Short mmCIF file of C-alpha atoms and ligand atoms in Angstrom, two decimals:
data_model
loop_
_atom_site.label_atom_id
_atom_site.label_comp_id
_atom_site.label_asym_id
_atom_site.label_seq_id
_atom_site.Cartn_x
_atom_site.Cartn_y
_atom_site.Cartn_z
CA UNK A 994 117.72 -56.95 68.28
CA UNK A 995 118.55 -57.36 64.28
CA UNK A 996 116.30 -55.63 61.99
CA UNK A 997 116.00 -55.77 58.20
CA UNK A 998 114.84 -52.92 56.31
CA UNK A 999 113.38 -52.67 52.73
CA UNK A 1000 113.35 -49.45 50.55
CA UNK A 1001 112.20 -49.87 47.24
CA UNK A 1002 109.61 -46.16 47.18
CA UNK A 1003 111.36 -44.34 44.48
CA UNK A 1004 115.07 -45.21 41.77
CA UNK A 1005 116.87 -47.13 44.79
CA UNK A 1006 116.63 -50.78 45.53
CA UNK A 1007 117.83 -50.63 49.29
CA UNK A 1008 118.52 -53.48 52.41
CA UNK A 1009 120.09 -52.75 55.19
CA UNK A 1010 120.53 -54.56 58.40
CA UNK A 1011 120.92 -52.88 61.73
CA UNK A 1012 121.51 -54.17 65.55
CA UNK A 1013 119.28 -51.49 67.65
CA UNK A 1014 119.70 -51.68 71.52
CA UNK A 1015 117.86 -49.22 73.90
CA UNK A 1016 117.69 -46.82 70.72
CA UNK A 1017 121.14 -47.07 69.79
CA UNK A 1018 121.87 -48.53 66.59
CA UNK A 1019 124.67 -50.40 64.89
CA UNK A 1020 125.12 -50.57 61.28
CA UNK A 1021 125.44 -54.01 59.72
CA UNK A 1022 125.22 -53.41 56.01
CA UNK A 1023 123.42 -51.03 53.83
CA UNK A 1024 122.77 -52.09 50.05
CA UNK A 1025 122.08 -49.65 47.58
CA UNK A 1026 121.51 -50.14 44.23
CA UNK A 1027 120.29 -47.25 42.04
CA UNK A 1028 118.60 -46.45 38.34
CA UNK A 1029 119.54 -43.20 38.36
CA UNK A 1030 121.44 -43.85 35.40
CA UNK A 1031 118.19 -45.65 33.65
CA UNK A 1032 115.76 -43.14 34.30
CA UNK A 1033 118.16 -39.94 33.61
CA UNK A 1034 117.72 -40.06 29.70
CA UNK A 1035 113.76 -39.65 30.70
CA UNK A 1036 114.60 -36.60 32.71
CA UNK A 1037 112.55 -38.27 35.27
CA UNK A 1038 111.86 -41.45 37.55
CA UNK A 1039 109.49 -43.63 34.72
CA UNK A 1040 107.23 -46.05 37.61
CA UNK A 1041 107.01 -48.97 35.44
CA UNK A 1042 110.65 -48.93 34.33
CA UNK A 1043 111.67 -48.24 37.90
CA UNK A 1044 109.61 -51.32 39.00
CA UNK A 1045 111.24 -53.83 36.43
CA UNK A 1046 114.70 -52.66 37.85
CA UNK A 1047 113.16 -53.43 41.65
CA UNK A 1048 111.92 -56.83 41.04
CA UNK A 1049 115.45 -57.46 38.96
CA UNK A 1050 118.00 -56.49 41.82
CA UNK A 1051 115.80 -56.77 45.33
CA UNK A 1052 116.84 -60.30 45.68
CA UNK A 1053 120.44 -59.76 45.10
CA UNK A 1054 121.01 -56.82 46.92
CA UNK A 1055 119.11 -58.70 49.39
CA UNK A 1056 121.34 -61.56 49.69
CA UNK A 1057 124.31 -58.89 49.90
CA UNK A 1058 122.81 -57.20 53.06
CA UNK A 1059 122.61 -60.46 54.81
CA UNK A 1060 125.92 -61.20 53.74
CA UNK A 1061 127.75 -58.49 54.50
CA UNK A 1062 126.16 -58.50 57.49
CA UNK A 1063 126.95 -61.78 58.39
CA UNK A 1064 123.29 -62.26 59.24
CA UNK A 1065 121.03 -65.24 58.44
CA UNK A 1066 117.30 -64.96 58.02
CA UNK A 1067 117.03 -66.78 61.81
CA UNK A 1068 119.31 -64.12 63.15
CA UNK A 1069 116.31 -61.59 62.18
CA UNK A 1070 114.01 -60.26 65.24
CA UNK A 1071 112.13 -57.86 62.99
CA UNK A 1072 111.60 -56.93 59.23
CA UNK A 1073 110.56 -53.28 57.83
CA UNK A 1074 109.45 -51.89 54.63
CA UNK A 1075 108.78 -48.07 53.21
CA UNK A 1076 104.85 -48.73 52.25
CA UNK A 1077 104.22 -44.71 51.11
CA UNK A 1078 104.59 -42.36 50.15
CA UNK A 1079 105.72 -43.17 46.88
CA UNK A 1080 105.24 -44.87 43.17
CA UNK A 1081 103.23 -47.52 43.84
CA UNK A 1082 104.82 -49.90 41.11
CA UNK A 1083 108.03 -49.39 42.89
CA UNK A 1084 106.72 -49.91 46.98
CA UNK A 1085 104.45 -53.22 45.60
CA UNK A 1086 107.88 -54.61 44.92
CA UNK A 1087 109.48 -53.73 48.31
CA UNK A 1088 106.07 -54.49 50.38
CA UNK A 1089 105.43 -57.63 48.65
CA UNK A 1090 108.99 -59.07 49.37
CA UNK A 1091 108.44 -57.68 52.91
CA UNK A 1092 105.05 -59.75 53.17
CA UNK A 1093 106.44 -62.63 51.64
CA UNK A 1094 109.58 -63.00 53.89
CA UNK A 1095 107.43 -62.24 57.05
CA UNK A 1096 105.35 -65.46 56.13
CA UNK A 1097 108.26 -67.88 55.16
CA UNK A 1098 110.80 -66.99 58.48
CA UNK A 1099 108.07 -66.22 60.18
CA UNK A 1100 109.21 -62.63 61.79
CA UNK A 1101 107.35 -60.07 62.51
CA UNK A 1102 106.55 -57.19 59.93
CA UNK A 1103 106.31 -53.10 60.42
CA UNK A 1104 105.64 -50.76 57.43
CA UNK A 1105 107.53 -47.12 57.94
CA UNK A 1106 106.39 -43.91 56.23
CA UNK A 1107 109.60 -42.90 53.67
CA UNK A 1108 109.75 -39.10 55.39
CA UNK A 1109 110.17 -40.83 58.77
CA UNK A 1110 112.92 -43.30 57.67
CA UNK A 1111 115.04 -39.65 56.28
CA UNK A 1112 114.05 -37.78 59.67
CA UNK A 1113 115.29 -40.98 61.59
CA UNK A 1114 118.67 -41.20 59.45
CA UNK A 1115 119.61 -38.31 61.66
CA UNK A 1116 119.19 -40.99 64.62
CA UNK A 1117 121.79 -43.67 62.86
CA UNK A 1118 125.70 -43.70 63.87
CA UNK A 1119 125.28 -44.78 67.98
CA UNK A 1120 123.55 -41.23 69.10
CA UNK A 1121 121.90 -41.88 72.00
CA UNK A 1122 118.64 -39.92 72.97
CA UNK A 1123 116.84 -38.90 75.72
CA UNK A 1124 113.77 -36.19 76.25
CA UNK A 1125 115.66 -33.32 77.85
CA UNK A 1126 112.88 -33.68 80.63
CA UNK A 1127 114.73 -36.91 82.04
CA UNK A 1128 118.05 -35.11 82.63
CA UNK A 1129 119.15 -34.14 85.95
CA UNK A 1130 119.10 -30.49 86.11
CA UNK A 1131 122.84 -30.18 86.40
CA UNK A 1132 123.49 -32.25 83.38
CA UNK A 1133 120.36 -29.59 80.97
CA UNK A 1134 122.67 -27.48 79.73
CA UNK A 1135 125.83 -29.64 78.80
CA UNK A 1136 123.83 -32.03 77.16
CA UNK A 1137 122.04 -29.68 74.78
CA UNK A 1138 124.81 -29.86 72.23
CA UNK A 1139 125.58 -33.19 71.98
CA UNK A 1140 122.01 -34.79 72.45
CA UNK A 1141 119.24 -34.71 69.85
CA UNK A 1142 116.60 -32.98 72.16
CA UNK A 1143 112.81 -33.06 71.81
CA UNK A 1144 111.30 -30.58 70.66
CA UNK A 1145 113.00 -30.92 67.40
CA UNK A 1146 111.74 -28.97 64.62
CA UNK A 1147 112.67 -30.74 61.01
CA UNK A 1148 112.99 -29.46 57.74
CA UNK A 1149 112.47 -32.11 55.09
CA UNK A 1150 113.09 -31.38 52.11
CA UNK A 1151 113.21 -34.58 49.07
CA UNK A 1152 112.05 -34.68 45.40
CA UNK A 1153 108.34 -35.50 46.38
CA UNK A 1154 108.08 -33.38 50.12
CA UNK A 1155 109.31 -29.18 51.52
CA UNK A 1156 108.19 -29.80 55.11
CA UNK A 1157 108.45 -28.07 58.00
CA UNK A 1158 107.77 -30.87 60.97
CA UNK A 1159 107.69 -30.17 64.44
CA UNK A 1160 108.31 -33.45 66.96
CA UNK A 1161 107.38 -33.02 70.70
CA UNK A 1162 108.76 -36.67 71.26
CA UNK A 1163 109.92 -39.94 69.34
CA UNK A 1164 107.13 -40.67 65.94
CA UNK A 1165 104.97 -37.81 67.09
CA UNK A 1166 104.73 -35.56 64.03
CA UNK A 1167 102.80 -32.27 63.57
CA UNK A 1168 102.97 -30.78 60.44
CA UNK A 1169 103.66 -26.57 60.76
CA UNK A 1170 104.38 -25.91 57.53
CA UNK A 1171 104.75 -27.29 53.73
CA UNK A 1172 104.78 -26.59 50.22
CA UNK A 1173 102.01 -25.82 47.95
CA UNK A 1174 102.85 -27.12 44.67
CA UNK A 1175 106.62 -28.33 43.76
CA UNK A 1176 108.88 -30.13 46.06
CA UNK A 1177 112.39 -28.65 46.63
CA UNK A 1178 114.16 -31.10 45.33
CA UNK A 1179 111.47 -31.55 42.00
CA UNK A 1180 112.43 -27.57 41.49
CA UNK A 1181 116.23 -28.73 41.27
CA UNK A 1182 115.25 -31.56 39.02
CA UNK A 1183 113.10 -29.04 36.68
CA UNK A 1184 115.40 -26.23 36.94
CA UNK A 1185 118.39 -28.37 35.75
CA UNK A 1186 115.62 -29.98 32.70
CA UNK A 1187 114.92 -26.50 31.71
CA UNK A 1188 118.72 -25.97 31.61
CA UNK A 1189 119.62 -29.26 29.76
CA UNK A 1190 122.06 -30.16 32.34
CA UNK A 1191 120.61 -33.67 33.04
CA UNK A 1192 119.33 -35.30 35.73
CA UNK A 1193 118.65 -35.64 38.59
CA UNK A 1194 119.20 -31.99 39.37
CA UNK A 1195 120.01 -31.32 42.40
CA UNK A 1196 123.90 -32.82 42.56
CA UNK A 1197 124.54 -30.90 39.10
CA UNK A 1198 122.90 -27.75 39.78
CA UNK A 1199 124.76 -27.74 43.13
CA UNK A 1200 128.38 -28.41 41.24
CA UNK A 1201 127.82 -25.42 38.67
CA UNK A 1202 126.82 -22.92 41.86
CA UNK A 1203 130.14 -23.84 44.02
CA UNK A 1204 131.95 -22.78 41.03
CA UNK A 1205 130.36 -19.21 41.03
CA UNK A 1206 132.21 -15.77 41.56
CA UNK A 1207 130.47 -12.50 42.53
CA UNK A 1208 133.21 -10.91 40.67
CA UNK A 1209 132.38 -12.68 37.28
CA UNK A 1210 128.76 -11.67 37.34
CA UNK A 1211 128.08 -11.30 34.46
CA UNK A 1212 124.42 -11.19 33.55
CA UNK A 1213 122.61 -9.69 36.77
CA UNK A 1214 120.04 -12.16 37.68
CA UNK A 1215 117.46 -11.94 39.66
CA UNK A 1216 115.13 -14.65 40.85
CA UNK A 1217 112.31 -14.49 43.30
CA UNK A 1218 112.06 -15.97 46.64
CA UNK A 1219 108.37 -16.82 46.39
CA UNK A 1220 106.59 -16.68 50.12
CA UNK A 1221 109.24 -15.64 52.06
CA UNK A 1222 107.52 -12.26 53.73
CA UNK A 1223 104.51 -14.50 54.12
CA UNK A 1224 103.30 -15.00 57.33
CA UNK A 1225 103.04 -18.73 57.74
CA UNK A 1226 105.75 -21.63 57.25
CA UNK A 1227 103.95 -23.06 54.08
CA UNK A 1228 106.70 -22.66 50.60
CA UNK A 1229 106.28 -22.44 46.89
CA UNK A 1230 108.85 -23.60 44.10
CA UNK A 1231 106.68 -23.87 40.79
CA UNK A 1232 106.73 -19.83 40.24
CA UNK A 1233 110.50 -19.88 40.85
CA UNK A 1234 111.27 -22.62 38.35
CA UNK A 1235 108.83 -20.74 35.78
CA UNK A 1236 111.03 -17.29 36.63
CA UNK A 1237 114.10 -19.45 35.32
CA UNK A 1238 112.57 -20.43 32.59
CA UNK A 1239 111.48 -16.82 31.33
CA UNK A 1240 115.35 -16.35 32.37
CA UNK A 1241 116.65 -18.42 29.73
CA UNK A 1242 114.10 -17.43 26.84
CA UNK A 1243 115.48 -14.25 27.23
CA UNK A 1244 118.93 -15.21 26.57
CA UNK A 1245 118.34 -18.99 24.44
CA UNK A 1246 121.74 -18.86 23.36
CA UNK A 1247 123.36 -18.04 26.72
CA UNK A 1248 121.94 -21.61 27.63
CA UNK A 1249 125.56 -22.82 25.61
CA UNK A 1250 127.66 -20.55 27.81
CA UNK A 1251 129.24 -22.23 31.22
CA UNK A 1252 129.08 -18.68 33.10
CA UNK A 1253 125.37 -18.41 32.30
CA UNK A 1254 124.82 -21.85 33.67
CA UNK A 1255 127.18 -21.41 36.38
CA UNK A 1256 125.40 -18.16 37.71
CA UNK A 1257 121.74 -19.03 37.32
CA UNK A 1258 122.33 -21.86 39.17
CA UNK A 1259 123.77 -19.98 42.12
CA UNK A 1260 120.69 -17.96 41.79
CA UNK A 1261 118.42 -20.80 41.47
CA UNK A 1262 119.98 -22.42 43.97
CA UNK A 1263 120.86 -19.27 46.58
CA UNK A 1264 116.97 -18.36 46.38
CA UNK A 1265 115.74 -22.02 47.55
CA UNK A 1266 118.21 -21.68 50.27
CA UNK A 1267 117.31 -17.95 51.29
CA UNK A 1268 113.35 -19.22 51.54
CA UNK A 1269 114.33 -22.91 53.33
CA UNK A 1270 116.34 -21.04 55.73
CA UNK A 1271 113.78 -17.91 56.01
CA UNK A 1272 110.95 -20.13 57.03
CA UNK A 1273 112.62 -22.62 59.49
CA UNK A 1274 114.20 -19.85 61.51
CA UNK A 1275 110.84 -18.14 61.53
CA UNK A 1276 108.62 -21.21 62.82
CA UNK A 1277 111.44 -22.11 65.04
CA UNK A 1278 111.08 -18.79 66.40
CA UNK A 1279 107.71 -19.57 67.36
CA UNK A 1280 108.05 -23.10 68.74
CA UNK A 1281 111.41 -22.55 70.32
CA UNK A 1282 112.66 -26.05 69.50
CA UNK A 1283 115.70 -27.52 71.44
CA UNK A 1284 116.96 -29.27 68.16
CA UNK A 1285 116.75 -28.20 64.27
CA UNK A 1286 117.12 -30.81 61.95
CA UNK A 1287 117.46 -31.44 58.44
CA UNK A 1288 116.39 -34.56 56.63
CA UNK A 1289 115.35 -35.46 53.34
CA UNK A 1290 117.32 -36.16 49.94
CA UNK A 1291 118.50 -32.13 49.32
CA UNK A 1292 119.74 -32.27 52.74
CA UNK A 1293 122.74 -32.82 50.80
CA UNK A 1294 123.13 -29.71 49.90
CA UNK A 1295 126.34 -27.93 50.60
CA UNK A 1296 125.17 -24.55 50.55
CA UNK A 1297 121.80 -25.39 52.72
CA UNK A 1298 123.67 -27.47 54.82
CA UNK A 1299 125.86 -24.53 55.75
CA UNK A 1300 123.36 -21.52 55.61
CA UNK A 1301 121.24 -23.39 57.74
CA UNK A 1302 123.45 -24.00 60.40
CA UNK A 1303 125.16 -20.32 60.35
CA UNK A 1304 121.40 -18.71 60.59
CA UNK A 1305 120.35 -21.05 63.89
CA UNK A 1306 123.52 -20.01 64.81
CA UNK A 1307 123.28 -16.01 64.54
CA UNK A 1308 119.61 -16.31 65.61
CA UNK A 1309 119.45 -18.83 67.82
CA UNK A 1310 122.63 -20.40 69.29
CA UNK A 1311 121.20 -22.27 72.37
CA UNK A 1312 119.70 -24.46 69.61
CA UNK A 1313 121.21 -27.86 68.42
CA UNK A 1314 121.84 -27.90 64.89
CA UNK A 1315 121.50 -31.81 63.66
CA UNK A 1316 122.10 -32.98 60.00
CA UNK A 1317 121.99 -36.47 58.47
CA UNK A 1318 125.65 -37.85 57.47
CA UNK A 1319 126.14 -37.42 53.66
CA UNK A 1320 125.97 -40.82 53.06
CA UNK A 1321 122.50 -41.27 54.47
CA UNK A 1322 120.61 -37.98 52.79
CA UNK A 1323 119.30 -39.59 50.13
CA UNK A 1324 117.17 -42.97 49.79
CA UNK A 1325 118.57 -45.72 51.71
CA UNK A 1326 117.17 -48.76 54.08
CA UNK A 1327 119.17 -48.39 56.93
CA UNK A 1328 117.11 -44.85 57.42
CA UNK A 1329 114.04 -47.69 57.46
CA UNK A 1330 115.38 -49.91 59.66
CA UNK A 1331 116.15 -46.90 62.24
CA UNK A 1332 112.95 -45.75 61.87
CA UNK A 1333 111.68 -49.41 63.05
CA UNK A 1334 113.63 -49.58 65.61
CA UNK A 1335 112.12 -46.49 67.60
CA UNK A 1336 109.07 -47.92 66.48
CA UNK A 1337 109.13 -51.72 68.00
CA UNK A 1338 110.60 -50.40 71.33
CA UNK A 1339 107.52 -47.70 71.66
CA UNK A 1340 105.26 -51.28 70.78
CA UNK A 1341 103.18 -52.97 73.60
CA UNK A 1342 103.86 -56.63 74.26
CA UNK A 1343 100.29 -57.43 73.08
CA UNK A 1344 100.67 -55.60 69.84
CA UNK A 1345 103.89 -57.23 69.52
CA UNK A 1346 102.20 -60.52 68.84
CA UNK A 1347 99.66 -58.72 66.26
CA UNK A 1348 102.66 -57.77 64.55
CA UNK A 1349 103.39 -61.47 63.25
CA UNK A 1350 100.31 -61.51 61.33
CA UNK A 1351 101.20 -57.69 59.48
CA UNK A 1352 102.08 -60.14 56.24
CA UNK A 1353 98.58 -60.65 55.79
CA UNK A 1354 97.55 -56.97 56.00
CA UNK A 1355 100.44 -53.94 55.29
CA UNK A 1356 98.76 -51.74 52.90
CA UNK A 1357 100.76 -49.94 50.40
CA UNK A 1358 99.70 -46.32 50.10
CA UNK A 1359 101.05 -43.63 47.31
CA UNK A 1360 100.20 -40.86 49.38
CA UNK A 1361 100.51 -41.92 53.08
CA UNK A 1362 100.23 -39.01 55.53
CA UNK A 1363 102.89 -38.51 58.06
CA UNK A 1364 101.36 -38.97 61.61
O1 KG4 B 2064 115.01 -38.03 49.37
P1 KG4 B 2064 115.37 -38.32 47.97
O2 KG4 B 2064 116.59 -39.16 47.70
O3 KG4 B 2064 114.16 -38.99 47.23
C1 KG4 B 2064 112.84 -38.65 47.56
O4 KG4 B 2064 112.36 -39.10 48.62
O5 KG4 B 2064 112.26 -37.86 46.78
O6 KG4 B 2064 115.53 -36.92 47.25
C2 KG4 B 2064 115.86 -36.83 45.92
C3 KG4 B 2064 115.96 -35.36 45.56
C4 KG4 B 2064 116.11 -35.13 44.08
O7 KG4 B 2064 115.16 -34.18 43.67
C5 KG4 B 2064 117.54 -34.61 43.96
O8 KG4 B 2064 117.70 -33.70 42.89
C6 KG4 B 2064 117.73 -33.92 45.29
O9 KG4 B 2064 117.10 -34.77 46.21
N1 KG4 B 2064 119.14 -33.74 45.65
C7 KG4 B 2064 119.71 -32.54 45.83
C8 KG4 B 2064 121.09 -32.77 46.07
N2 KG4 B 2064 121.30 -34.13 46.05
C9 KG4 B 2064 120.08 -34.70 45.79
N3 KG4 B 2064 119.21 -31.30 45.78
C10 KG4 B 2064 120.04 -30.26 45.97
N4 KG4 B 2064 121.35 -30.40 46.19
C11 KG4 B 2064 121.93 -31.63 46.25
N5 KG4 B 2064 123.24 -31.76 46.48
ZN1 ZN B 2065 113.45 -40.03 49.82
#
């Protein structure tokens, strides 16, 4: 089946067609246009601005996706849109061309929580899965590396969410952990404001820290790793941006010198990492997942990326170690799409037909919950 997905949640305007059989998917095309650019002199995503940009490009990049995917609306079995969380100026434009489309061709119509479509971009590129319950015995063991096995446990980690997300089987979520004020990726975005080093943060702060030497240290800094010795999986980022910020009004001149920069943003960035990495280990230790999976847009993270997978493999090396391609970390459609996909084959025939009349109904919701 061909499925078009919508994102529109956040500073992307995304389509993307996919062909999904049996849970295997195909990529067709995936447009992305973004405002990063627009919103960077703000320091910040601006809703309305963002939602003027939507409305502008979601009908060409539109037409590109079908295009490039040599698709026509008739070829369609299924459409899907992000409907939360997010700004809500930005998902009316996604949800409303969603609705609209659904009406006029006359296809059926699924909204997908934004968190799902990143944990399902780990699900794109042909990767077939199966619950390791439904292997022959002989075949456990040899698959475990090269199958995405339930339980997975998921670290998401994106400007608005830090979650820790445990998954017994496909769309079952069960949140074991998550942050109590400031996102991961909001910290990187602050961090790099407070820095003057533009926006959005992450990408930059992450350039200046691969260019640190331990043997140029200069200025001996030392951030805290807020919650790590805690006993639960739950994070905190807002006292560790407000420790770089005391940092620099120590030193307000330093803020002009490129080793400065270069080694508070290791620090910055090393002390996210040591707590990300501290916590996942330590809930994984408890629910002994088969899989550990990363997801979200700081899943692009060099340094996590690598950390991660070094610490599940010192501590736990039966464990599958899955990450999201680099291309599909941060906000895309085809993530959507996927995320449908798993959806409309889990979907009773009855409910099928309801589906057809979703145009009339799809809520939009800021703060949807992940269930
Ligand atoms: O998932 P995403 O694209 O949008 C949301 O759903 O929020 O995530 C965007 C976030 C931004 O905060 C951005 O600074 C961060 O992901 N990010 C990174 C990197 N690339 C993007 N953070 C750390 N290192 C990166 N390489
Ligand atoms: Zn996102």
């Amino acid at each position: 089946m061909r499925i078009l997905g919508i994102e529109t949640s956040c500073d992307e305007t995304s389509a993307s067609i996919i062909e999904c059989q049996n849970n295997k998917i195909k990529l067709l095309s995936n447009i992305v246009s973004s405002q990063v650019k627009l919103h960077a002199k703000w320091g910040g995503v601006v809703p309305n601005l963002a939602a003027r940009e939507h409305l502008k490009n979601i009908i060409p990049v539109l037409k590109l996706a079908l295009k490039e995917a040599q698709t026509k609306p008739n070829d369609l079995d299924l459409i899907s849109v992000t409907n939360g969380p997010g700004l809500i100026p930005a998902l009316l434009i996604g949800t409303n061309v969603a609705r609209t489309l659904s009406y006029v061709w006359e296809k059926p119509l699924i909204g997908i929580h934004h968190i799902e479509g990143h944990i399902y971009a780990n699900f794109m590129n042909g990767i077939s899965t199966i619950s390791n319950d439904q292997l022959p015995m002989t075949q456990k063991k040899s698959n475990l590396k090269s199958q995405i096995s339930f339980p997975i446990l998921c670290l998401v980690v994106s400007g608005g969410h830090t979650q820790l997300v445990l998954m017994k089987d496909h769309l079952k979520y069960e949140i074991v952990g998550q942050t109590l004020d400031d996102a991961a990726g909001e910290a990187f975005d602050k961090v790099a404001r407070i820095l003057n080093i533009g926006y959005p943060g992450g990408p930059i702060i992450s350039k200046f820290a691969e260019n640190y030497k331990p043997k140029n240290r200069s200025c001996g800094i030392d951030l805290p790793r807020p919650m790590i010795n805690r006993n639960n999986f739950d994070f905190s980022f807002s006292g560790l941006k407000t420790a770089v910020l005391y940092e620099t009004k120590k030193h307000p001149r330093l803020l002009k010198d490129k080793k400065y920069i270069i080694e508070i943003c290791h620090e910055f960035q090393q002390a996210a990492i040591d707590v990300l990495v501290s916590k996942t280990i330590k809930a994984a230790r408890k629910y002994n997942p088969k899989t550990i999976m990363l997801a979200g847009g700081v899943a692009a993270n060099s340094g996590l990326r690598k950390q991660l997978g070094d610490a599940i493999h010192e501590n736990m090396p039966a464990t599958k170690y899955q990450i999201p391609d680099m291309e599909y970390t941060g906000d895309n459609a085809a993530m959507i799409a996927t995320a449908a996909c798993f959806h409309w084959q889990r979907t009773a025939k009855a409910q099928k037909e309801k589906v057809l009349q979703n145009w009339k109904t799809l809520d939009t919701d800021a703060n949807l919950k992940l269930k």
